[in-house]
Coordinates of C-alpha atoms in Angstrom, one line a residue:
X1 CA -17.8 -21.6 -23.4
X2 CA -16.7 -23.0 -20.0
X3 CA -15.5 -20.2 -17.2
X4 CA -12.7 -21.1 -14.6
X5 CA -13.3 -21.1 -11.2
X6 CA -11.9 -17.9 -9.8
X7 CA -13.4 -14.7 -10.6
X8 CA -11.6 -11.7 -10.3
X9 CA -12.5 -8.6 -7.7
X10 CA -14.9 -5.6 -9.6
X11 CA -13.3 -3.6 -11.8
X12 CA -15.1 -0.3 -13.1
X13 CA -17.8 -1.7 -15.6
X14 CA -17.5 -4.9 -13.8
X15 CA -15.2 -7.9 -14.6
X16 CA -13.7 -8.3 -18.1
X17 CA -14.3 -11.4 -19.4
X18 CA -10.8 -12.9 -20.9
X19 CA -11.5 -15.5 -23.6
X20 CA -8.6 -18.0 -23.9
X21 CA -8.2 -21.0 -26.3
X22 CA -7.2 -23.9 -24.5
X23 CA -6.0 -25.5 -26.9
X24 CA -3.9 -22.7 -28.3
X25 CA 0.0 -23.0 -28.6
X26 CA 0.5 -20.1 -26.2
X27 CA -2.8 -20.4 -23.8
X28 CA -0.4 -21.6 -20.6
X29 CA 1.2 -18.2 -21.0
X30 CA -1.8 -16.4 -21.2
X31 CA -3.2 -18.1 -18.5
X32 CA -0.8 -17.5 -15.8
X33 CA -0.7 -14.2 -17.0
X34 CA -4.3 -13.5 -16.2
X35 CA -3.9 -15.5 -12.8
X36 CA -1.4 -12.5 -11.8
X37 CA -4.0 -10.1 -12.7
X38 CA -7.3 -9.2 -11.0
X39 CA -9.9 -8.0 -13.0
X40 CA -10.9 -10.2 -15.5
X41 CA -12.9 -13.0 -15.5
X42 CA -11.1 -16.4 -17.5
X43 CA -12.8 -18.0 -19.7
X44 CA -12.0 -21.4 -21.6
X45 CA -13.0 -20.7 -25.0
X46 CA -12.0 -23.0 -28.3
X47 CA -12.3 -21.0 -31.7
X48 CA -15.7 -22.6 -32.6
X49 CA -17.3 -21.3 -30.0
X50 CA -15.7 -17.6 -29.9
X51 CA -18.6 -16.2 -32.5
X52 CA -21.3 -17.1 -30.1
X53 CA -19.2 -15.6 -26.9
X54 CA -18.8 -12.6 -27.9
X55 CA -22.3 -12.1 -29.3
X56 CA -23.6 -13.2 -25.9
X57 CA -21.2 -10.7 -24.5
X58 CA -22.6 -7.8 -26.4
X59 CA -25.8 -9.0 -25.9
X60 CA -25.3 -8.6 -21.8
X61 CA -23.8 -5.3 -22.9
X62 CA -20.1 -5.7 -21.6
X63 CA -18.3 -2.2 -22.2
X64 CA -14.9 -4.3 -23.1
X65 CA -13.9 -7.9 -23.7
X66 CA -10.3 -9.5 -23.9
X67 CA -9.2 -11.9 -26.6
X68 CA -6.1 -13.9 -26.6
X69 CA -4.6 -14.9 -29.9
X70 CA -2.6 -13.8 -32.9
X71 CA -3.9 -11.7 -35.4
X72 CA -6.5 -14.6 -37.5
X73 CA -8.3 -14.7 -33.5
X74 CA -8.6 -11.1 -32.9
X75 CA -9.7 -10.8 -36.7
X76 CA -12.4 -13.1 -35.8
X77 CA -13.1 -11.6 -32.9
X78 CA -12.8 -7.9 -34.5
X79 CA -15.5 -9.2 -37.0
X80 CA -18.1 -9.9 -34.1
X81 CA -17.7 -6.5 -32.3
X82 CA -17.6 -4.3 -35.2
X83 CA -20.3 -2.0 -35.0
X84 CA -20.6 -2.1 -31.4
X85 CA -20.5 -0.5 -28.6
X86 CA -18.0 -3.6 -26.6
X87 CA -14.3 -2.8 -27.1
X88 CA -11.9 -5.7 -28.2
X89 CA -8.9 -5.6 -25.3
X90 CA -5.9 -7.5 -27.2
X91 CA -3.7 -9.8 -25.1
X92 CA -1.2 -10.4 -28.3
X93 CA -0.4 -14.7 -28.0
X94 CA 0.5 -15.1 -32.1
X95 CA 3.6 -14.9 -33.8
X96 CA 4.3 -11.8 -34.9
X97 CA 0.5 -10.1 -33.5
X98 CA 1.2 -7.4 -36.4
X99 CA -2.7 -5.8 -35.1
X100 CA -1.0 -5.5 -31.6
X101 CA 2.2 -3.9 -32.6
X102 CA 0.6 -1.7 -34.8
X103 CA -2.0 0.2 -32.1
X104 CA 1.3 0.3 -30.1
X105 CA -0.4 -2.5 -27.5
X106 CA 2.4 -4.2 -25.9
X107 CA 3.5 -7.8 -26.8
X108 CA 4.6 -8.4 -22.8
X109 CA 1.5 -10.2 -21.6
X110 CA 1.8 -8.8 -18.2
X111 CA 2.3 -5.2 -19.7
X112 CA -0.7 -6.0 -22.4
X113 CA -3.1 -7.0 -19.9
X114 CA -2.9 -3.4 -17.8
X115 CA -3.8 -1.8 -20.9
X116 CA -6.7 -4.0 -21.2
X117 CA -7.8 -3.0 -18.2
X118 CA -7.2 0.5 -17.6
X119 CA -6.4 1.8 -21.3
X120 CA -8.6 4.2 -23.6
X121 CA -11.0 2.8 -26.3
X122 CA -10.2 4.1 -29.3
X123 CA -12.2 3.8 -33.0
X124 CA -10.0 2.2 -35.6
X125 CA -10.5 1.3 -39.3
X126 CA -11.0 -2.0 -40.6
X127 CA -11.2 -3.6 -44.5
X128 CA -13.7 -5.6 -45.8
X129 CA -13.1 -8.5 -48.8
X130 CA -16.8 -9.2 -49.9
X131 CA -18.5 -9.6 -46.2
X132 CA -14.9 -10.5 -44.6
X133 CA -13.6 -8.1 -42.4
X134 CA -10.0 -7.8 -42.2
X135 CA -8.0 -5.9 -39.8
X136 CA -4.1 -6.1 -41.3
X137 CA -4.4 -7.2 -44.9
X138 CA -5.6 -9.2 -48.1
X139 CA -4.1 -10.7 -50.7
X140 CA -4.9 -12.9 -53.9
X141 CA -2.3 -15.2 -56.0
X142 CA 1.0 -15.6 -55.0
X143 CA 1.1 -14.7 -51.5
X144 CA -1.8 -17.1 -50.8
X145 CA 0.4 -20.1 -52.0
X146 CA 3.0 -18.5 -49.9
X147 CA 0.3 -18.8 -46.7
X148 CA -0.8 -22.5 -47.5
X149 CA 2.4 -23.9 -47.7
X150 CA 3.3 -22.9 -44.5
X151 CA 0.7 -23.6 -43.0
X152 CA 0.8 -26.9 -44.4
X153 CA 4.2 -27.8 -43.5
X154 CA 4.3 -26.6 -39.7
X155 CA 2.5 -29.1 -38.1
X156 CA 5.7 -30.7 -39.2
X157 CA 8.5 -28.5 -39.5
X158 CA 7.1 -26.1 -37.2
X159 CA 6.6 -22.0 -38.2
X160 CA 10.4 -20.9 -38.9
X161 CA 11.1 -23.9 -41.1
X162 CA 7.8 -24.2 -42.6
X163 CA 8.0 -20.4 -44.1
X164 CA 11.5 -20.8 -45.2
X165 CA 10.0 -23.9 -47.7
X166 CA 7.0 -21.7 -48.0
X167 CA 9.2 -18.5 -49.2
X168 CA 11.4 -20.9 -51.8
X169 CA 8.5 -22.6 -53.4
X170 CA 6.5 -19.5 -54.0
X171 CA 8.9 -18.9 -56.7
X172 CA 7.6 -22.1 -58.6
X173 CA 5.2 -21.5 -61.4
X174 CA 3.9 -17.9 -60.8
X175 CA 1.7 -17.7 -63.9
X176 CA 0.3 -14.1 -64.7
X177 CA -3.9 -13.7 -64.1
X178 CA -5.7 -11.0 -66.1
X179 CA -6.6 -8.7 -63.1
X180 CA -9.0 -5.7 -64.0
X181 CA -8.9 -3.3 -60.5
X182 CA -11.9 -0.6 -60.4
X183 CA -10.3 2.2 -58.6
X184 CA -12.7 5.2 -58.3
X185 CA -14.0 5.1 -61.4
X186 CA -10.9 4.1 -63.1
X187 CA -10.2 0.9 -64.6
X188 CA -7.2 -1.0 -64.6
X189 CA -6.0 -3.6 -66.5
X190 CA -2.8 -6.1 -65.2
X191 CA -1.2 -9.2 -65.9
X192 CA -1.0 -10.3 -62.0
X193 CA 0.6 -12.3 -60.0
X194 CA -0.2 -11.2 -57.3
X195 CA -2.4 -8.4 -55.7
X196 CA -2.1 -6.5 -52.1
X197 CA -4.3 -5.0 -50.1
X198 CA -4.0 -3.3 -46.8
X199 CA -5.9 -0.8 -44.1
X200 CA -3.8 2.0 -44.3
X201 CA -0.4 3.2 -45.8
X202 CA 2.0 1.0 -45.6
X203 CA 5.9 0.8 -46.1
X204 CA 7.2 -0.2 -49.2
X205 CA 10.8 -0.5 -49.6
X206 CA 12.9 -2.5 -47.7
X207 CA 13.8 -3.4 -44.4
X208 CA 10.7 -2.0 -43.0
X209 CA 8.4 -3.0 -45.6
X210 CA 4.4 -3.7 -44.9
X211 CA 4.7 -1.9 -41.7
X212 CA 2.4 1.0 -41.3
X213 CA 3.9 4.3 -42.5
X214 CA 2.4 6.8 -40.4
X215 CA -1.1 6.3 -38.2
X216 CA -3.3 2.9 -38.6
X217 CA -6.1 3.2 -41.2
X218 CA -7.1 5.7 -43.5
X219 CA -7.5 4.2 -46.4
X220 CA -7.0 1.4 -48.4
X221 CA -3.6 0.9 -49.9
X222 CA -3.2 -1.7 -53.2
X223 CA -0.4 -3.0 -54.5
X224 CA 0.4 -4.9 -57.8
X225 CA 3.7 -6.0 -58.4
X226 CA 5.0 -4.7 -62.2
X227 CA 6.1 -8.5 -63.9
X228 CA 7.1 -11.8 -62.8
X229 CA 10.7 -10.4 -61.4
X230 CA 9.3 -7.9 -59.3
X231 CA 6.3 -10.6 -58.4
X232 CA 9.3 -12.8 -57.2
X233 CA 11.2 -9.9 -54.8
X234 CA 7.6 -8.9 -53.0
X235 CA 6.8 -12.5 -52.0
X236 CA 9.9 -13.2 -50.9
X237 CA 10.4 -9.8 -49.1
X238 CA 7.2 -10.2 -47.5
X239 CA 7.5 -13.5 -46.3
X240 CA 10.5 -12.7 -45.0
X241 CA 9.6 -9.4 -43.3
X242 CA 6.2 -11.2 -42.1
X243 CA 8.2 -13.2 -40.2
X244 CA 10.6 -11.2 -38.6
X245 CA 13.8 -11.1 -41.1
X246 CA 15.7 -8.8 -42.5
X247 CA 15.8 -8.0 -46.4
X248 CA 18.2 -5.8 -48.3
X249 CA 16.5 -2.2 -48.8
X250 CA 15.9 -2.3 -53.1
X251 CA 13.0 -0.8 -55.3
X252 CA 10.8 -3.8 -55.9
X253 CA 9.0 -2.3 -58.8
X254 CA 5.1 -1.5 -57.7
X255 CA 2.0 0.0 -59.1
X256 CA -0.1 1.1 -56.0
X257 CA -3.2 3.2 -55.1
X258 CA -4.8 4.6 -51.7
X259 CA -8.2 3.9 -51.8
X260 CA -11.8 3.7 -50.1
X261 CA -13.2 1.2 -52.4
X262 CA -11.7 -1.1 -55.3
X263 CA -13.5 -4.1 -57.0
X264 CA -11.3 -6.5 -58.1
X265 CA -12.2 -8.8 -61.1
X266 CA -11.0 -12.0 -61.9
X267 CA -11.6 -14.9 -65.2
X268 CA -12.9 -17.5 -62.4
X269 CA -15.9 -17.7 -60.9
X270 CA -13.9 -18.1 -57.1
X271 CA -10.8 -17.4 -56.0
X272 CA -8.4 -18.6 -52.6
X273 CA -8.0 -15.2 -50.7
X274 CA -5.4 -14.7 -47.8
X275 CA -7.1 -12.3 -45.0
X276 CA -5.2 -11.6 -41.9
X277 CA -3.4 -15.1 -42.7
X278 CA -6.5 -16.5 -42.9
X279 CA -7.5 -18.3 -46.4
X280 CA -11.2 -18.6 -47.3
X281 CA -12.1 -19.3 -50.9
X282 CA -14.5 -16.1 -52.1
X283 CA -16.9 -15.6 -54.9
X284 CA -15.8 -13.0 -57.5
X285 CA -15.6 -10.2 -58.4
X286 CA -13.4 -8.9 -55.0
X287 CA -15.6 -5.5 -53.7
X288 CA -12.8 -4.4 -51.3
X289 CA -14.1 -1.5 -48.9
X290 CA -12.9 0.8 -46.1
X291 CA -15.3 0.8 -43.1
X292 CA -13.9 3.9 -40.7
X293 CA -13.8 3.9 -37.0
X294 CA -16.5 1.1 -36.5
X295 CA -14.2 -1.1 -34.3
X296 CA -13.6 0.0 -30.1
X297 CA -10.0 -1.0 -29.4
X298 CA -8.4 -0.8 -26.1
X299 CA -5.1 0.7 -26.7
X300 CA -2.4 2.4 -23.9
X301 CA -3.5 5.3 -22.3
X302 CA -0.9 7.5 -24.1
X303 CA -1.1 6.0 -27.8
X304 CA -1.6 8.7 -30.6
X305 CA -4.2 6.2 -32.2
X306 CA -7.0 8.8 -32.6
X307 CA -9.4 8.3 -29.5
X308 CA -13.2 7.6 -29.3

């Protein structure tokens, strides 16, 4: 971790330390963002050395920090500070920054950054996948090809191109996986393709499909695509939603479930799982959780997101 040279004037609680990844695709933005702002205190931070950061942050007791990135950084970040008492202040430098949007923090860096500094903290939900804590959502078959591929392709093609591909060859060879999903108590039994998992309700038709449909959290919401048609229509609505398209408004054929827990077992012993866009490869069986209100976010003062 390497600070700049200027530190900002006292702010109440002190200076807010600002991590930034130098490296990252938006990190001149963010950075001359933060030069316009007092308040915070910059600091050069790659991902490897975000973990340790923050720990040494809560350590010194800091009552907020700010994190610049898309929603895989603040997920990371997210899973350092859950459970205590230092807020995670968003400045939103991803894509689409669906964590942002979602607790209503604005996607303007100059706009985002005065809510980091003078908004409310707030308690918010988060999922867990095993010991992986997730903030947005989880998924396991088809979705994560969908993920790979793009992420393969846009060091080339770049992110637009690369999940167009992504989104056509996702349709390749979607072979069904016995899926057994423990759901309270009650089992059920699928031939999957493909299964979903989310913190808190989310839209499921067309145009507006994954977003939130009402407050963030409350439970966990599954979804299992019914067949290889309807397995085809999700992943290519969602890829195309996910990245900011439009797609007609049509039934896509789901079974779903709102949930606290669900264990998710599968005929291998490990299995590729997509987590915030994230893919880590996870022992099985899945124990998927909900964990309520153990993560501070600093949201705008007038959000509705329930407060601390």
């Amino acid at each position: 971790m390497v600070s700049t040279a200027r530190p900002s004037h006292e702010v109440a609680g002190g200076t807010i330390p600002a991590h930034v990844n130098p490296a990252g695709g938006s990190a001149k933005a963010a950075l001359d963002a933060l030069e316009r702002h007092r308040g915070f205190e910059i600091r050069l931070t790659p991902p490897e050395k975000l973990t340790v950061a923050l720990r040494q942050a809560v350590s010194a007791g800091a009552p907020r920090v700010l994190v610049a990135g898309g929603d895989g950084t603040i997920s990371s970040a997210a899973s350092v500070l859950a459970r205590t008492s230092t807020a995670l202040a968003v400045l939103p430098a991803g894509t689409l920054n669906h964590f942002a949007r979602d607790h209503g923090i604005p996607t303007d860096l100059d706009d985002a950054l005065q809510v980091a500094e003078r908004g409310r903290v707030s308690r918010v939900d988060v999922g867990y996948v095993n010991d992986q804590l997730f903030l947005n959502t989880s998924s396991v078959g088809a979705y994560v090809r969908f993920v790979e591929t793009r992420d393969r392709l846009e060091r080339h093609f770049g992110y637009w191109v690369a999940s167009l591909v992504a989104g056509i060859r996702i349709l390749r060879g979607l072979r069904p996986t016995r899926v057994a999903l423990q759901v309270e108590g009650e089992e059920r039994v699928y031939q999957a393709r493909l299964v979903f998992v989310a913190v808190g309700e989310r839209i499921l038709l067309p145009p507006r499909l994954g977003r939130p449909a009402g407050e963030p959290g409350g439970a966990l919401h599954v979804v299992v695509p019914r067949g290889r048609r309807n397995t085809r229509q999700f992943a290519r609505a969602f890829a195309r939603t996910d990245r900011g398209l439009s797609v007609a408004a049509r039934p896509l054929g789901l079974d779903t479930a709102l949930v606290d827990r669900l264990r998710l077992d599968l005929p291998m012993r490990a299995v590729k799982v997509a987590t915030d866009g994230e893919i880590r490869r996870q022992r099985t069986p899945l124990e998927y959780r909900l964990e309520r209100g153990v993560l501070n976010v600093v949201v705008p003062a007038g959000s509705s997101v329930p407060a601390e």
